[in-house]
């Protein structure tokens, strides 16, 4: 049954195979993707995806996991579409993670194939050490391009199409409250539900024209990068793929490649606005700048509005919801500053947001509780974690977000805190437990608590408060270096305070809120 959306219009596609076939039939010569000078038409994209599917189905069993470890490339979407056609599940791996973290994801997913870009060959070898079952490694790009050769070794299989809307096509790992990431299972239907709506069913700011060009600069291992690329392909537009964020790459795309749609984070936008070229470029083709991960600081918004002279859209979402579930549209962005500017916007059509009290009862407007979400884009569950899946949803099918907030009378969502203590730094999610586990493994550390503190550039910065063992001594830099070998660089604390004891309640639980309070004093909300 098709997922109903705005005005009763169903998504044009409920699976990737149909989308790829449709675009290749309707606009075969249209430019689908451009990456470092290489151009791929929609007809070529179909052919490459089919061949990749044929190679995968002859290498991996039905339902198997195939992982991707590398920076953004056009080949990523070929792997994604090929996996969907072959009935396999793609596991995008965050290349910023430390080797032990990569190893855990590869082991937990049990991937049969591992696609890598050349610069991560050493990381892949180190991460695979000790794994009982070794996946086949296929190198994408570089001299000879092993991926292209691997695909060419198999026959084209035009009849190979997995069209099951409920099939899990992406298993995307999210940080976990216990220190271990969880694989969110994203179905074809959920991924396509909002991204493939016909123009008349889209909000005006998200209506794509045939001449639209979008820049895929957000990491593809995040739902932001994967999802924005899928949005472009579903719309039959053109996607420019950048390996990673670069101010020069963004400005070049605007000045020379007809960029009209941009999705980024506030910290990246600040860097762009600070660049000397930013004031000398014609932004006439930019129809909307979409941003997420954190609100836009008012001074940055004012500057951006004056430079870009276009609409700005804030999105609130999460991996478990396949991305966006609430939006603050252009008409609610005001450089003068309004109450609504401090909100996360209103739910998309087809999404229901509720606020729950401690007993699960839905609260009226104005009362703060946990943000609950019910959406056709909801994940199918967590990989091999039935208890965590059961705990994630309530009896009415609402997902428990872990964010605390309230709804006003107009349905605008105001976030106030994080029930699960998650930190968002520069668009990356960091759970304190992950950082605490790394720091606590040092022999000099007795106990540690990790919090997020305000940061002008990144929204939040990771801070650790550490109690050392009696007679032990270690400096901040040495302890940060220890953590860097175990966790990704963006998770390593920017600062560490050494204290005699951590504040605790009568039950012995660390009062994290008490640790955070001095840093968030004067802030409108204790969440970036």
Short mmCIF file of C-alpha atoms in Angstrom, two decimals, residues 202-494:
data_model
loop_
_atom_site.label_atom_id
_atom_site.label_comp_id
_atom_site.label_asym_id
_atom_site.label_seq_id
_atom_site.Cartn_x
_atom_site.Cartn_y
_atom_site.Cartn_z
CA UNK A 202 6.04 19.19 -2.33
CA UNK A 203 6.24 22.39 -0.28
CA UNK A 204 7.15 25.29 -2.56
CA UNK A 205 10.74 25.55 -1.30
CA UNK A 206 11.33 21.88 -2.18
CA UNK A 207 9.86 21.87 -5.69
CA UNK A 208 12.58 20.78 -8.06
CA UNK A 209 12.74 22.02 -11.65
CA UNK A 210 14.37 20.20 -14.54
CA UNK A 211 17.21 22.72 -14.60
CA UNK A 212 17.94 22.40 -10.88
CA UNK A 213 21.47 21.49 -9.81
CA UNK A 214 22.19 20.30 -6.27
CA UNK A 215 25.55 19.97 -4.54
CA UNK A 216 26.02 16.73 -2.55
CA UNK A 217 28.57 17.93 -0.03
CA UNK A 218 27.20 16.44 3.19
CA UNK A 219 28.86 13.08 4.00
CA UNK A 220 27.16 10.15 2.32
CA UNK A 221 27.60 8.08 5.50
CA UNK A 222 25.01 10.44 7.03
CA UNK A 223 21.35 10.44 6.10
CA UNK A 224 21.86 14.08 5.04
CA UNK A 225 24.30 13.14 2.28
CA UNK A 226 22.60 9.92 1.16
CA UNK A 227 19.15 11.48 1.36
CA UNK A 228 19.97 14.69 -0.52
CA UNK A 229 21.51 12.67 -3.35
CA UNK A 230 18.41 10.49 -3.55
CA UNK A 231 16.23 13.61 -3.58
CA UNK A 232 18.14 14.90 -6.61
CA UNK A 233 17.87 11.58 -8.47
CA UNK A 234 14.16 11.21 -7.66
CA UNK A 235 13.56 14.69 -9.09
CA UNK A 236 15.48 13.92 -12.28
CA UNK A 237 17.78 16.88 -11.56
CA UNK A 238 21.58 17.05 -11.66
CA UNK A 239 23.78 16.23 -8.68
CA UNK A 240 27.29 17.59 -8.24
CA UNK A 241 29.22 15.27 -5.92
CA UNK A 242 31.99 16.74 -3.75
CA UNK A 243 34.32 14.46 -1.79
CA UNK A 244 33.81 16.58 1.30
CA UNK A 245 32.92 20.14 2.26
CA UNK A 246 35.19 22.78 0.78
CA UNK A 247 34.37 26.47 0.61
CA UNK A 248 36.11 26.75 -2.76
CA UNK A 249 34.13 23.79 -4.14
CA UNK A 250 30.82 25.33 -3.08
CA UNK A 251 31.68 28.73 -4.54
CA UNK A 252 32.94 27.15 -7.79
CA UNK A 253 29.67 25.22 -8.10
CA UNK A 254 27.67 28.43 -7.67
CA UNK A 255 29.82 30.48 -10.04
CA UNK A 256 30.49 27.96 -12.80
CA UNK A 257 28.13 24.97 -12.58
CA UNK A 258 24.69 26.49 -12.15
CA UNK A 259 24.13 25.39 -8.54
CA UNK A 260 20.57 26.13 -7.44
CA UNK A 261 20.05 23.93 -4.34
CA UNK A 262 22.35 23.64 -1.34
CA UNK A 263 22.05 21.56 1.83
CA UNK A 264 24.59 22.23 4.57
CA UNK A 265 25.07 22.93 8.28
CA UNK A 266 25.38 26.36 9.96
CA UNK A 267 29.08 25.92 10.79
CA UNK A 268 29.89 25.27 7.11
CA UNK A 269 27.79 28.26 6.05
CA UNK A 270 29.74 30.48 8.44
CA UNK A 271 33.00 29.38 6.79
CA UNK A 272 31.55 30.09 3.37
CA UNK A 273 30.40 33.60 4.33
CA UNK A 274 33.83 34.40 5.77
CA UNK A 275 35.59 33.60 2.47
CA UNK A 276 36.89 36.62 0.47
CA UNK A 277 35.11 35.41 -2.71
CA UNK A 278 31.71 35.17 -1.04
CA UNK A 279 30.68 38.79 -1.68
CA UNK A 280 31.70 38.83 -5.34
CA UNK A 281 29.57 35.99 -6.73
CA UNK A 282 26.18 36.08 -8.45
CA UNK A 283 23.73 33.99 -6.40
CA UNK A 284 20.72 34.54 -8.66
CA UNK A 285 20.25 30.80 -9.38
CA UNK A 286 20.21 29.80 -5.70
CA UNK A 287 16.55 29.07 -4.97
CA UNK A 288 16.93 27.84 -1.41
CA UNK A 289 19.59 27.10 1.17
CA UNK A 290 18.57 24.20 3.40
CA UNK A 291 20.42 23.60 6.66
CA UNK A 292 20.17 21.17 9.54
CA UNK A 293 21.86 19.76 12.67
CA UNK A 294 21.47 23.02 14.62
CA UNK A 295 19.68 26.40 14.43
CA UNK A 296 21.24 29.28 12.52
CA UNK A 297 22.74 31.95 14.82
CA UNK A 298 20.87 35.19 14.14
CA UNK A 299 23.97 37.21 13.08
CA UNK A 300 24.91 34.45 10.61
CA UNK A 301 21.35 34.35 9.24
CA UNK A 302 21.32 38.12 8.69
CA UNK A 303 24.63 37.92 6.86
CA UNK A 304 23.50 34.95 4.78
CA UNK A 305 20.22 36.60 3.78
CA UNK A 306 22.05 39.72 2.62
CA UNK A 307 24.58 37.69 0.60
CA UNK A 308 22.41 34.93 -0.90
CA UNK A 309 19.13 36.87 -1.13
CA UNK A 310 17.10 33.65 -1.17
CA UNK A 311 14.93 31.55 1.12
CA UNK A 312 16.42 29.64 4.04
CA UNK A 313 14.98 26.41 5.39
CA UNK A 314 15.85 24.74 8.69
CA UNK A 315 15.26 20.99 8.91
CA UNK A 316 14.94 18.86 12.04
CA UNK A 317 15.27 15.12 11.70
CA UNK A 318 17.27 12.02 12.52
CA UNK A 319 18.62 8.85 10.98
CA UNK A 320 15.83 6.71 12.42
CA UNK A 321 13.31 8.84 10.49
CA UNK A 322 15.26 8.70 7.20
CA UNK A 323 16.00 12.39 7.70
CA UNK A 324 13.67 15.36 7.99
CA UNK A 325 10.41 15.33 9.92
CA UNK A 326 9.96 19.05 10.71
CA UNK A 327 10.78 22.22 8.81
CA UNK A 328 11.07 25.93 9.51
CA UNK A 329 10.26 27.37 6.04
CA UNK A 330 11.57 30.57 4.44
CA UNK A 331 8.56 32.64 5.51
CA UNK A 332 9.41 31.97 9.16
CA UNK A 333 13.01 33.16 8.81
CA UNK A 334 13.32 36.75 9.95
CA UNK A 335 16.64 38.53 10.30
CA UNK A 336 15.10 40.71 13.00
CA UNK A 337 14.63 37.64 15.18
CA UNK A 338 11.27 36.21 16.20
CA UNK A 339 10.03 33.60 18.63
CA UNK A 340 9.48 31.15 15.77
CA UNK A 341 13.12 31.54 14.74
CA UNK A 342 14.04 29.69 17.92
CA UNK A 343 11.86 26.73 16.97
CA UNK A 344 12.60 23.64 14.86
CA UNK A 345 9.56 24.37 12.71
CA UNK A 346 6.41 22.33 12.11
CA UNK A 347 5.89 18.71 11.12
CA UNK A 348 5.93 17.81 7.45
CA UNK A 349 2.61 16.73 5.95
CA UNK A 350 2.09 13.09 6.86
CA UNK A 351 4.17 13.36 10.05
CA UNK A 352 2.67 13.50 13.54
CA UNK A 353 4.65 15.05 16.40
CA UNK A 354 3.48 14.68 19.99
CA UNK A 355 4.94 15.55 23.38
CA UNK A 356 4.84 12.89 26.09
CA UNK A 357 5.11 13.13 29.84
CA UNK A 358 7.01 10.61 32.01
CA UNK A 359 4.03 8.21 31.95
CA UNK A 360 3.71 8.41 28.15
CA UNK A 361 0.58 10.59 28.20
CA UNK A 362 0.48 13.19 25.42
CA UNK A 363 0.82 16.70 26.80
CA UNK A 364 -1.04 19.85 25.70
CA UNK A 365 0.58 22.82 23.93
CA UNK A 366 3.18 24.63 26.00
CA UNK A 367 4.14 21.71 28.25
CA UNK A 368 7.61 20.21 27.94
CA UNK A 369 8.18 16.49 27.57
CA UNK A 370 9.81 13.97 25.25
CA UNK A 371 9.34 14.57 21.52
CA UNK A 372 7.51 11.65 19.87
CA UNK A 373 7.36 11.14 16.10
CA UNK A 374 5.11 9.01 13.92
CA UNK A 375 5.99 9.07 10.22
CA UNK A 376 5.89 6.94 7.06
CA UNK A 377 9.66 7.44 6.97
CA UNK A 378 10.28 5.65 10.29
CA UNK A 379 12.97 2.98 10.40
CA UNK A 380 11.98 -0.67 10.52
CA UNK A 381 14.05 -1.19 13.67
CA UNK A 382 17.63 -1.67 14.84
CA UNK A 383 19.79 -4.44 13.40
CA UNK A 384 19.82 -7.49 15.69
CA UNK A 385 18.56 -5.42 18.64
CA UNK A 386 14.93 -6.43 19.29
CA UNK A 387 14.87 -4.95 22.80
CA UNK A 388 16.25 -1.60 21.65
CA UNK A 389 13.74 -1.61 18.79
CA UNK A 390 10.85 -2.31 21.17
CA UNK A 391 12.00 0.47 23.50
CA UNK A 392 12.33 2.94 20.61
CA UNK A 393 8.61 2.89 19.76
CA UNK A 394 5.57 3.26 21.99
CA UNK A 395 2.31 1.29 21.68
CA UNK A 396 0.89 3.82 19.20
CA UNK A 397 3.87 3.57 16.85
CA UNK A 398 5.51 6.82 17.93
CA UNK A 399 9.31 6.90 17.91
CA UNK A 400 10.86 8.15 21.14
CA UNK A 401 13.33 10.79 19.93
CA UNK A 402 15.18 11.38 23.18
CA UNK A 403 14.78 15.14 22.66
CA UNK A 404 12.83 17.23 25.15
CA UNK A 405 10.64 20.07 23.96
CA UNK A 406 7.15 21.45 23.56
CA UNK A 407 4.68 22.38 20.84
CA UNK A 408 3.07 25.81 20.74
CA UNK A 409 -0.54 26.45 19.72
CA UNK A 410 0.50 26.73 16.08
CA UNK A 411 2.22 23.35 16.06
CA UNK A 412 5.77 24.73 16.10
CA UNK A 413 8.26 22.50 17.89
CA UNK A 414 10.59 24.08 20.44
CA UNK A 415 13.48 21.92 21.61
CA UNK A 416 14.78 22.43 25.10
CA UNK A 417 17.16 19.62 26.05
CA UNK A 418 18.22 16.08 25.26
CA UNK A 419 16.84 13.33 27.39
CA UNK A 420 19.55 11.00 26.09
CA UNK A 421 22.40 13.52 26.59
CA UNK A 422 23.48 13.45 22.95
CA UNK A 423 25.91 16.15 21.81
CA UNK A 424 25.76 17.60 18.29
CA UNK A 425 29.08 19.14 17.23
CA UNK A 426 29.40 20.48 13.69
CA UNK A 427 26.55 18.26 12.52
CA UNK A 428 28.03 15.08 14.01
CA UNK A 429 26.22 13.20 16.78
CA UNK A 430 28.30 12.29 19.83
CA UNK A 431 26.97 10.25 22.74
CA UNK A 432 28.81 10.84 26.03
CA UNK A 433 29.01 7.10 26.72
CA UNK A 434 31.25 6.55 23.69
CA UNK A 435 33.72 9.20 24.83
CA UNK A 436 33.52 8.15 28.48
CA UNK A 437 34.32 4.53 27.58
CA UNK A 438 37.42 5.64 25.68
CA UNK A 439 38.71 7.94 28.45
CA UNK A 440 37.88 5.48 31.24
CA UNK A 441 40.08 2.86 29.59
CA UNK A 442 43.17 4.89 30.54
CA UNK A 443 44.76 3.42 33.70
CA UNK A 444 45.04 6.86 35.32
CA UNK A 445 41.32 7.62 35.08
CA UNK A 446 38.98 6.63 37.90
CA UNK A 447 35.76 8.12 36.55
CA UNK A 448 34.66 10.54 33.87
CA UNK A 449 31.60 12.43 32.70
CA UNK A 450 31.26 13.98 29.23
CA UNK A 451 29.00 16.93 28.42
CA UNK A 452 28.29 19.29 25.55
CA UNK A 453 29.04 22.98 26.02
CA UNK A 454 28.15 25.93 23.76
CA UNK A 455 30.55 26.61 20.90
CA UNK A 456 30.25 29.58 18.52
CA UNK A 457 31.56 27.66 15.51
CA UNK A 458 30.38 24.07 16.01
CA UNK A 459 27.16 24.62 17.99
CA UNK A 460 28.40 22.37 20.79
CA UNK A 461 31.84 21.21 21.84
CA UNK A 462 32.65 17.98 23.66
CA UNK A 463 33.97 18.53 27.19
CA UNK A 464 35.15 15.91 29.67
CA UNK A 465 35.24 16.17 33.45
CA UNK A 466 37.71 13.63 34.85
CA UNK A 467 38.56 12.25 38.28
CA UNK A 468 42.01 10.63 38.39
CA UNK A 469 43.03 7.64 40.49
CA UNK A 470 44.95 8.34 43.67
CA UNK A 471 48.58 9.07 42.96
CA UNK A 472 48.09 9.30 39.19
CA UNK A 473 48.83 12.32 37.00
CA UNK A 474 48.21 12.93 33.31
CA UNK A 475 47.89 16.06 31.23
CA UNK A 476 44.95 17.11 29.08
CA UNK A 477 46.85 16.64 25.81
CA UNK A 478 48.06 13.16 26.72
CA UNK A 479 44.55 12.02 27.67
CA UNK A 480 43.09 13.49 24.49
CA UNK A 481 45.76 11.67 22.50
CA UNK A 482 44.80 8.39 24.18
CA UNK A 483 41.16 8.91 23.20
CA UNK A 484 42.09 9.79 19.62
CA UNK A 485 43.42 6.26 19.07
CA UNK A 486 40.06 4.78 20.11
CA UNK A 487 37.38 7.14 18.80
CA UNK A 488 36.85 9.52 15.90
CA UNK A 489 38.54 12.91 16.12
CA UNK A 490 35.26 14.81 16.30
CA UNK A 491 34.38 12.86 19.46
CA UNK A 492 37.64 13.67 21.27
CA UNK A 493 37.01 16.31 23.96
CA UNK A 494 38.02 19.82 23.02
#
